CSV table of C-alpha atoms in Angstrom, one decimal:
chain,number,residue,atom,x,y,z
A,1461,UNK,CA,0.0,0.0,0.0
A,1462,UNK,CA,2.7,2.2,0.8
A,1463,UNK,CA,4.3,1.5,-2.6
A,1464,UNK,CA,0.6,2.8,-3.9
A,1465,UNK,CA,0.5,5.9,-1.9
A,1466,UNK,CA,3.5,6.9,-3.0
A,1467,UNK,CA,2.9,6.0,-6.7
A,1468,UNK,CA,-0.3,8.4,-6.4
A,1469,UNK,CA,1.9,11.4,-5.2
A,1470,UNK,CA,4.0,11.4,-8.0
A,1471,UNK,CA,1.7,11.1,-10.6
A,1472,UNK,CA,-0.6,13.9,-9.3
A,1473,UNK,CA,2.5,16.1,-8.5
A,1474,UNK,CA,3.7,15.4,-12.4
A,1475,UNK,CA,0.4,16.6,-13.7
A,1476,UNK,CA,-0.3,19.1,-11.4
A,1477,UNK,CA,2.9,21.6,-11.5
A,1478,UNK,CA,3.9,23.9,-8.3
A,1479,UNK,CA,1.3,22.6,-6.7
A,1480,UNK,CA,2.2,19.7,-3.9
A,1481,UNK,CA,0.0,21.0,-1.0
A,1482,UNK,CA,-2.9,20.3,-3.4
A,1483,UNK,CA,-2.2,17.2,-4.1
A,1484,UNK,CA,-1.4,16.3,-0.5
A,1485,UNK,CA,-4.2,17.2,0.3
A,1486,UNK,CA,-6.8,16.2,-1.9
A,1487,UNK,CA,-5.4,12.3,-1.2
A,1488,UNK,CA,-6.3,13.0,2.5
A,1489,UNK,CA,-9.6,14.2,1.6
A,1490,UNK,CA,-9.5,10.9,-0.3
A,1491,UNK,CA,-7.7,8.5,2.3
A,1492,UNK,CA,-9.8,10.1,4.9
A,1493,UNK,CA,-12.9,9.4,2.9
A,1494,UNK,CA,-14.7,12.8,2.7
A,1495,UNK,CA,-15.2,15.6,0.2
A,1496,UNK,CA,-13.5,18.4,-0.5
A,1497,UNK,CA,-13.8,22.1,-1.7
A,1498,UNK,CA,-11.7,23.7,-3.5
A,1499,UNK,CA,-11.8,27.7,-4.1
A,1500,UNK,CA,-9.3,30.0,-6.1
A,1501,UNK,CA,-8.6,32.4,-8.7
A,1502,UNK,CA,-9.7,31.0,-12.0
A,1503,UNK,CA,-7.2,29.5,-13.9
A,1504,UNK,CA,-5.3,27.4,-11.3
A,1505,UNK,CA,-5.8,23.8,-12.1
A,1506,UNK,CA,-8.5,23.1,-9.8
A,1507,UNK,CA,-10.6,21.7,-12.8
A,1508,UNK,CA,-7.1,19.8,-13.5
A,1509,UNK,CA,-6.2,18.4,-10.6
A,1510,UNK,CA,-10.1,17.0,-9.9
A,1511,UNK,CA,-9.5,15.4,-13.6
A,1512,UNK,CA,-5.6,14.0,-12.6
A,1513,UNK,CA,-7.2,12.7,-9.5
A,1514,UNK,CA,-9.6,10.5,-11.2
A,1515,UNK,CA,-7.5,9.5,-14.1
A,1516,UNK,CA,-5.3,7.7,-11.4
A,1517,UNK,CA,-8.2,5.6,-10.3
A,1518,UNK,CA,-9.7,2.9,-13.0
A,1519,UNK,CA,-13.4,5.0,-11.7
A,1520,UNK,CA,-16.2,6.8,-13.5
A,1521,UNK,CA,-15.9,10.2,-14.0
A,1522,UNK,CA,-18.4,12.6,-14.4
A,1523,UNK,CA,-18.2,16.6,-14.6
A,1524,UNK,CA,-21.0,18.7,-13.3
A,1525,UNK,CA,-20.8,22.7,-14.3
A,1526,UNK,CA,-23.4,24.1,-12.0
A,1527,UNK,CA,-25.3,27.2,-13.5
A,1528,UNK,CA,-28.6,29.0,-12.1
A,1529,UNK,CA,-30.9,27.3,-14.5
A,1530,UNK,CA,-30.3,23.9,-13.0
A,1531,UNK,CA,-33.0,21.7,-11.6
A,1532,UNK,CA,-32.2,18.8,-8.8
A,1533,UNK,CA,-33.1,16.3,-11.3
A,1534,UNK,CA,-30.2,17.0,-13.6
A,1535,UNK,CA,-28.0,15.9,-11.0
A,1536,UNK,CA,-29.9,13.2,-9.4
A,1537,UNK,CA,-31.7,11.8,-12.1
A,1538,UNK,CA,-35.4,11.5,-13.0
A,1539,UNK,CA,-38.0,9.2,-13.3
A,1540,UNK,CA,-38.5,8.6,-17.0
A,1541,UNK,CA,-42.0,7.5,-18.6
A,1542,UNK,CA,-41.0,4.9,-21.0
A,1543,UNK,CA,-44.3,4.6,-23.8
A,1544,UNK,CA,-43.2,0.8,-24.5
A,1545,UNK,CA,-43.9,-0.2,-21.1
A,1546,UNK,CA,-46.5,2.7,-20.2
A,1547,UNK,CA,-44.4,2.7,-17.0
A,1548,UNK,CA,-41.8,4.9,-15.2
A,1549,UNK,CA,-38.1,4.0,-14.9
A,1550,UNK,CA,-35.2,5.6,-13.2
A,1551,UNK,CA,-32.8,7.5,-15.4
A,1552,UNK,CA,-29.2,7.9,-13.3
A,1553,UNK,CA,-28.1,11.4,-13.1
A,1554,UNK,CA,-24.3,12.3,-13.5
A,1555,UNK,CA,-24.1,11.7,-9.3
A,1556,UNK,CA,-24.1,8.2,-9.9
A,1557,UNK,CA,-20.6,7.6,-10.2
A,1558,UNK,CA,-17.3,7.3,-8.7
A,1559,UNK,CA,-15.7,10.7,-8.8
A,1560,UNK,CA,-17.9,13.8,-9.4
A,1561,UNK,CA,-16.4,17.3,-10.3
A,1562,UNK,CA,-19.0,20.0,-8.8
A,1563,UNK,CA,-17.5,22.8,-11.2
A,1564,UNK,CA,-18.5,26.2,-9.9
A,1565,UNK,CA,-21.0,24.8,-7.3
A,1566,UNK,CA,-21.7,28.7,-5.8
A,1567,UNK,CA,-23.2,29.1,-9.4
A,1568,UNK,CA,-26.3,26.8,-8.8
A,1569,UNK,CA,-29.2,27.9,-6.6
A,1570,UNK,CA,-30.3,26.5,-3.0
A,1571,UNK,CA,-32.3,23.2,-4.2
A,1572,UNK,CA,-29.6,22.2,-6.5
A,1573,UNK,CA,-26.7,22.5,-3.4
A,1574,UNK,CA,-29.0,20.7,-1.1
A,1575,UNK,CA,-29.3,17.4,-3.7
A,1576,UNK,CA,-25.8,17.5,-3.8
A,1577,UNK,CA,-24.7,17.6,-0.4
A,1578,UNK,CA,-27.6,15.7,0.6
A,1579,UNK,CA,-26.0,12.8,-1.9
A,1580,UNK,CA,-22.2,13.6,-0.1
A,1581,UNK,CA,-24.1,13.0,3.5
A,1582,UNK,CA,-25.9,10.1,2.9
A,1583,UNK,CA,-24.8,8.4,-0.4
A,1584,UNK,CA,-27.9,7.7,-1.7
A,1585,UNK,CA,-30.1,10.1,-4.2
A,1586,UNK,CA,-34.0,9.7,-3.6
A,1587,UNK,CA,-35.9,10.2,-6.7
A,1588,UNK,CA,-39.7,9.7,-5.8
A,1589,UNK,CA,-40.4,7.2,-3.2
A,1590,UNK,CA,-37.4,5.2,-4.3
A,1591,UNK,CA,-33.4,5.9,-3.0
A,1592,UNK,CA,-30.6,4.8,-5.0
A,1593,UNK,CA,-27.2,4.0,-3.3
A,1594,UNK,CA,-24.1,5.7,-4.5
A,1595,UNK,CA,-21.3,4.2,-5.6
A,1596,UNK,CA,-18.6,2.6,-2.7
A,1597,UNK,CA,-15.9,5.2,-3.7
A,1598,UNK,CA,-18.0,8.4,-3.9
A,1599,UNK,CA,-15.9,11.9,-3.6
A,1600,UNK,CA,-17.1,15.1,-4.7
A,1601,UNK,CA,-14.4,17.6,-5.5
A,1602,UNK,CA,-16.2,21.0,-5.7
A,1603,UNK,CA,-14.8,24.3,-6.7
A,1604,UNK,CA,-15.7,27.8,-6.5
A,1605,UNK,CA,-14.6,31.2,-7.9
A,1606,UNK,CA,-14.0,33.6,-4.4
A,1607,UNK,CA,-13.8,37.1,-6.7
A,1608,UNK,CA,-17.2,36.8,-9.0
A,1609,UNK,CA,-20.5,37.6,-6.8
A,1610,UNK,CA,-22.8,38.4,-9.4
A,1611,UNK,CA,-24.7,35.4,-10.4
A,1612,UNK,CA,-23.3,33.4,-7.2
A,1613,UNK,CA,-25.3,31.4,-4.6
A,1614,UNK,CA,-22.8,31.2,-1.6
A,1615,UNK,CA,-22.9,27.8,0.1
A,1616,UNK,CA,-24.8,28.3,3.7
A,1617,UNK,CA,-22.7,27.4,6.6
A,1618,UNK,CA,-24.5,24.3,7.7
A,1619,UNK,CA,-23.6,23.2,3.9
A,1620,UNK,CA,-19.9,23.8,4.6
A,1621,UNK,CA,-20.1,21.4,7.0
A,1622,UNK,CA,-20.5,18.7,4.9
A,1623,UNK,CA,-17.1,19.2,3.4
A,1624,UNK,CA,-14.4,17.1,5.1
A,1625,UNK,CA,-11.9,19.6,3.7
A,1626,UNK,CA,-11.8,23.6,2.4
A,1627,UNK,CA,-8.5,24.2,0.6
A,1628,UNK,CA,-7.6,27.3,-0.3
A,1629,UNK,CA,-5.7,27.7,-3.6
A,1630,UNK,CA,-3.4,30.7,-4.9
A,1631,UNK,CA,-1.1,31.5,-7.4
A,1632,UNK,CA,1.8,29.2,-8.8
A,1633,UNK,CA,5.8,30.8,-8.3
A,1634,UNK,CA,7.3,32.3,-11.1
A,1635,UNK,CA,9.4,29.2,-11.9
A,1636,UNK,CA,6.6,26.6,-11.4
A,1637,UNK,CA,4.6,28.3,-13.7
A,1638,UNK,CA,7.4,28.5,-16.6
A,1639,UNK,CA,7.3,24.6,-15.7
A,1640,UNK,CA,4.0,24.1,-16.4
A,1641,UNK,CA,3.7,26.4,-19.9
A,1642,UNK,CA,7.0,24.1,-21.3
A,1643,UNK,CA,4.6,21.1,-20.2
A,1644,UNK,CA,1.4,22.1,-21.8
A,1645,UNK,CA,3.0,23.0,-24.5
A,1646,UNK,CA,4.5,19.4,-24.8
A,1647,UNK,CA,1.6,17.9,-24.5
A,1648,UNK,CA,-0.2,20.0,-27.3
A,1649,UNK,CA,2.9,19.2,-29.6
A,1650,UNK,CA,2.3,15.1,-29.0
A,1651,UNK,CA,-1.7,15.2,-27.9
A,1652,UNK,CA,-3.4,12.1,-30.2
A,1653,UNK,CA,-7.1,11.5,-30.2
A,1654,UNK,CA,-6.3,8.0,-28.7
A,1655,UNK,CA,-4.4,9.6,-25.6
A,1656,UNK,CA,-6.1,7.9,-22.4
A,1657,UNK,CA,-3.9,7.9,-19.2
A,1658,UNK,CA,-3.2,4.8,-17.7
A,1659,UNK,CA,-4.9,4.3,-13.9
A,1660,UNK,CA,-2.7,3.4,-11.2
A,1661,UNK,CA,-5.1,1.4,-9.2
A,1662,UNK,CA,-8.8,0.5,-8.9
A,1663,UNK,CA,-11.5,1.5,-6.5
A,1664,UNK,CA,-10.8,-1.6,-4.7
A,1665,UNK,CA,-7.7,-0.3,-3.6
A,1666,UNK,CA,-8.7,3.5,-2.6
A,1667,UNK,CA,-11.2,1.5,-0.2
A,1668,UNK,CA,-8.7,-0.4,1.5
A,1669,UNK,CA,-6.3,2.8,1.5
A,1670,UNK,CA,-9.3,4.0,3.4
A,1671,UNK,CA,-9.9,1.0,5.8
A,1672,UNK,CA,-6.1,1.1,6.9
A,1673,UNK,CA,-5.9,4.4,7.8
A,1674,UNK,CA,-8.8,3.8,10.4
A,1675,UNK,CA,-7.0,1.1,11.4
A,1676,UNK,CA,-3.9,3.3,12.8
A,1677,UNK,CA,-2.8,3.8,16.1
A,1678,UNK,CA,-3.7,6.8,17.9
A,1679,UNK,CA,-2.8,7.3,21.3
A,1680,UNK,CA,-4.6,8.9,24.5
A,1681,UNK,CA,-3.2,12.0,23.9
A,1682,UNK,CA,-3.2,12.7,20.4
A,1683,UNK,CA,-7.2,12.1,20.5
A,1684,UNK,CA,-7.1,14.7,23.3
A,1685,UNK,CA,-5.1,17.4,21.7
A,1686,UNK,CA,-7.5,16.7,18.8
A,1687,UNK,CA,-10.5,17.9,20.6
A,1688,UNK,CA,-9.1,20.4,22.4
A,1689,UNK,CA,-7.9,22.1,19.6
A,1690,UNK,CA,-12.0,21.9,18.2
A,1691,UNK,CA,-13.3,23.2,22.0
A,1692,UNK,CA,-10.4,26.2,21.7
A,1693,UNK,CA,-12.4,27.0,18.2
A,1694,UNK,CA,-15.9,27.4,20.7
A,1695,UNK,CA,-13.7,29.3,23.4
A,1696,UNK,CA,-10.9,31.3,21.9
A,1697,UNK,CA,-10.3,33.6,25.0
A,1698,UNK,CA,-8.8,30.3,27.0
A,1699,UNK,CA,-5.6,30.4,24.8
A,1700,UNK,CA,-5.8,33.9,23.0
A,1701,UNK,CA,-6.4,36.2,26.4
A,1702,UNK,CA,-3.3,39.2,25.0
A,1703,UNK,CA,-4.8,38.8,21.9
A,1704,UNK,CA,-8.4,38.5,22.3
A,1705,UNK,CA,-8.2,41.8,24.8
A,1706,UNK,CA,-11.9,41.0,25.6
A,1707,UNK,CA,-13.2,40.8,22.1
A,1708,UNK,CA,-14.8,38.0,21.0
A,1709,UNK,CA,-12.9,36.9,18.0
A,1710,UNK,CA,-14.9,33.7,17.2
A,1711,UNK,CA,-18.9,33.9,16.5
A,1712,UNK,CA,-19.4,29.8,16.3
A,1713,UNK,CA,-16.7,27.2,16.9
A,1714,UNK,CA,-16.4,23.7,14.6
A,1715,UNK,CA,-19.0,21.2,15.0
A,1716,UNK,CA,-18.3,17.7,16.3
A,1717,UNK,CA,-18.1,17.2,13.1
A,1718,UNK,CA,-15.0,18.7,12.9
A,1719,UNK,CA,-13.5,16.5,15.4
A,1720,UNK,CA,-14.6,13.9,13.4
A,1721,UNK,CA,-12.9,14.5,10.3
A,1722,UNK,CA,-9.7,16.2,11.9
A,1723,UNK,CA,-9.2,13.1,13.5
A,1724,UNK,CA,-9.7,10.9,9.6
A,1725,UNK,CA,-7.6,13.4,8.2
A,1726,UNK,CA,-4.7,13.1,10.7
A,1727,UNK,CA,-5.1,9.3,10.3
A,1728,UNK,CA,-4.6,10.0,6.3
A,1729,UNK,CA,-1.9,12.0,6.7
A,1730,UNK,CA,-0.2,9.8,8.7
A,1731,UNK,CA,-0.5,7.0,6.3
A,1732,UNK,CA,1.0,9.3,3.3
A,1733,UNK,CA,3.5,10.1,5.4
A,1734,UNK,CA,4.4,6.5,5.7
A,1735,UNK,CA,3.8,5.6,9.0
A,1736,UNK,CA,1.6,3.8,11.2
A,1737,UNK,CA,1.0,5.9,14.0
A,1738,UNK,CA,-0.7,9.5,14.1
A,1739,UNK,CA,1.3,12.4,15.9
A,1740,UNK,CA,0.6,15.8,16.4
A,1741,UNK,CA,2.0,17.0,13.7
A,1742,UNK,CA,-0.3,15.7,11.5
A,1743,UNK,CA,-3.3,17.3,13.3
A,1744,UNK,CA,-1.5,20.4,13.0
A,1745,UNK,CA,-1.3,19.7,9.3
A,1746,UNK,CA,-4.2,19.1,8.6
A,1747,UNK,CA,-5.9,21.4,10.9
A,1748,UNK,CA,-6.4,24.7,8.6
A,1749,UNK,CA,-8.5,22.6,5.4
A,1750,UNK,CA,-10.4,21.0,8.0
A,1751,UNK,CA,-11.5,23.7,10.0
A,1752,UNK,CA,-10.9,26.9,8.1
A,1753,UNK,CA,-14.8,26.6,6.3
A,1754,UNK,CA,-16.4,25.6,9.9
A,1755,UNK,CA,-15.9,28.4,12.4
A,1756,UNK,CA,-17.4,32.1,11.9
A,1757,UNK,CA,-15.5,35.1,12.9
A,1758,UNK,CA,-17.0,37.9,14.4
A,1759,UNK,CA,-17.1,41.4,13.3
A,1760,UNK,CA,-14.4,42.8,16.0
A,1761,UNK,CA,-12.2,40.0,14.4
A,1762,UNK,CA,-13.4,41.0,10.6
A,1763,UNK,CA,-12.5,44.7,11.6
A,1764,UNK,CA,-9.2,43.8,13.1
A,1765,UNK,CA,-8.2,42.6,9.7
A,1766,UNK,CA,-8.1,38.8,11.6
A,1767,UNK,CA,-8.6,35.9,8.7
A,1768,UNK,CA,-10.1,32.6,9.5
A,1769,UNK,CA,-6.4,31.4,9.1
A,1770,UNK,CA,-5.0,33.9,11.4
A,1771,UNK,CA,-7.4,32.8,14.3
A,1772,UNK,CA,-6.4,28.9,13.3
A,1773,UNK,CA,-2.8,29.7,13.5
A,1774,UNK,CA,-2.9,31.3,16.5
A,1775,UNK,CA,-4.7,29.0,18.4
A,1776,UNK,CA,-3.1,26.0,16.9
A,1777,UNK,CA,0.1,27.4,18.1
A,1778,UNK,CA,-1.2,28.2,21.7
A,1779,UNK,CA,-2.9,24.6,22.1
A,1780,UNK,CA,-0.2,22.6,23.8
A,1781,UNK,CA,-0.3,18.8,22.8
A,1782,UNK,CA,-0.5,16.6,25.7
């Protein structure tokens, strides 16, 4: 497996130019068995690196562009009257597979978000009276553009939740993006019509990648630094009293389920990381993606010119690990 893990690292990092933390991170998303968000600047490879990801895996792909006229039904599928039979039969919608690519997901209005993240909590669509399961390996990767607001939706934050992960994306270095013009430009030069990358491994395999990092060891204290570090989300002023100066920085904390998937996401980056243990460092890793999108800062902190990230930091620097 390790041999895998590392195989995937390399092939995303040679599509994806100048743009490791990505990768990294969207094969804990993976690992840890969650979804994950992805918002940037257009032009950044988000769309690439969600189309990398799945060309690894021997999966079904399927790429969603969201846009305001969409109905729940184009996602989920319908219930199709078929005049042969003079009865109704279910049609699958692009959902139904493997790895789905939510492209611009802020684009599409409230009833559409809901059937999606409604799929990503459950993994099953109901159409009717009837629910369908989702495929085994389901991950949505699901991107949005942070400058446009004209036309935009913005996910609520009880919708955010759902998301295992929120990674933030910016703009490649000088030299990594001279890297990747030389490679697009080889690939133009040599692109066939027959061109169809070659998976490294099968569905089969993510799932197992999946079951074994559940299955590492995580001591006493690790699993208590781990909630701490959620409660000191919920009560900033225990660790940030010089900088808090009796303001309340933090409107709502994480959710439990933020504990939940800091402590899958430390277990997957633990296992890309090649071991079998979890250690603080890879909570502290981890910890910005998983609970950036999950806590709500107030308006002294908004004034202050404090970021979500700036609050994380600080605290994750002033929680001590036990």
């Amino acid at each position: 497996m390790v041999t895998l893990v590392e195989q995937l690292k390399d092939h995303l990092n040679q599509a994806i130019i100048g743009q490791e933390e990505l990768t990294h991170e969207l094969l804990v998303a993976l690992i840890a068995n969650g979804h994950v968000l992805l918002e940037g600047p257009p032009g950044i490879a988000k769309t690439t690196a969600a189309k990398a990801l799945a060309n690894t895996i021997d999966s079904r792909f399927q790429r969603i562009q969201f846009t305001p006229d969409l109905l729940p039904g184009d996602i989920t599928g319908s219930d199709i009257y078929q005049q042969e039979t003079g009865q109704f039969s279910f049609v699958a919608g692009p959902i139904m597979n493997d790895i789905v690519l939510a492209d611009e997901i802020n684009r599409a209005p409230a009833k559409v978000q809901s059937a999606l993240l409604e799929a990503m909590g459950e993994k099953q669509v109901t159409v009717g009276n009837q629910s369908y399961s989702l495929p085994a390996l389901f991950f949505v990767i699901a991107t949005q553009n942070p400058i446009e607001q004209e036309g935009t939706y913005p996910l609520p934050e009880a919708q955010l939740d759902r998301f295992m992960m929120k990674i933030n994306l910016s703009y490649p270095s000088a030299s990594s993006e001279l890297e990747v013009l030389r490679l697009v430009r080889q690939q133009d030069l040599h692109k066939t019509t027959t061109d169809r990358p070659q998976a490294l491994c099968h569905p089969e395999q993510i799932l197992a990648l999946q079951q074994q990092a559940l299955g590492l060891y995580m001591s006493e204290s690790v699993e208590q630094y781990i909630v701490q570090l959620v409660v000191a989300t919920r009560q900033p002023e225990l660790y940030l009293r010089q900088q808090a100066q009796d303001l309340k920085l933090i409107e709502f904390g994480a959710s439990p389920r933020g504990t939940l998937a800091l402590d899958r996401c430390a277990r997957a980056n633990a296992l890309l990381n090649g071991r079998d243990f979890v250690t603080p460092d890879d909570v502290r890793q981890v910890a910005l993606p998983v609970l950036r999108h999950r806590i709500i800062t107030s308006f002294e902190a908004q004034a202050s010119g404090l970021s979500t990230d700036d609050l994380l930091n600080r605290l994750i620097s002033h929680v001590p690990a036990l």
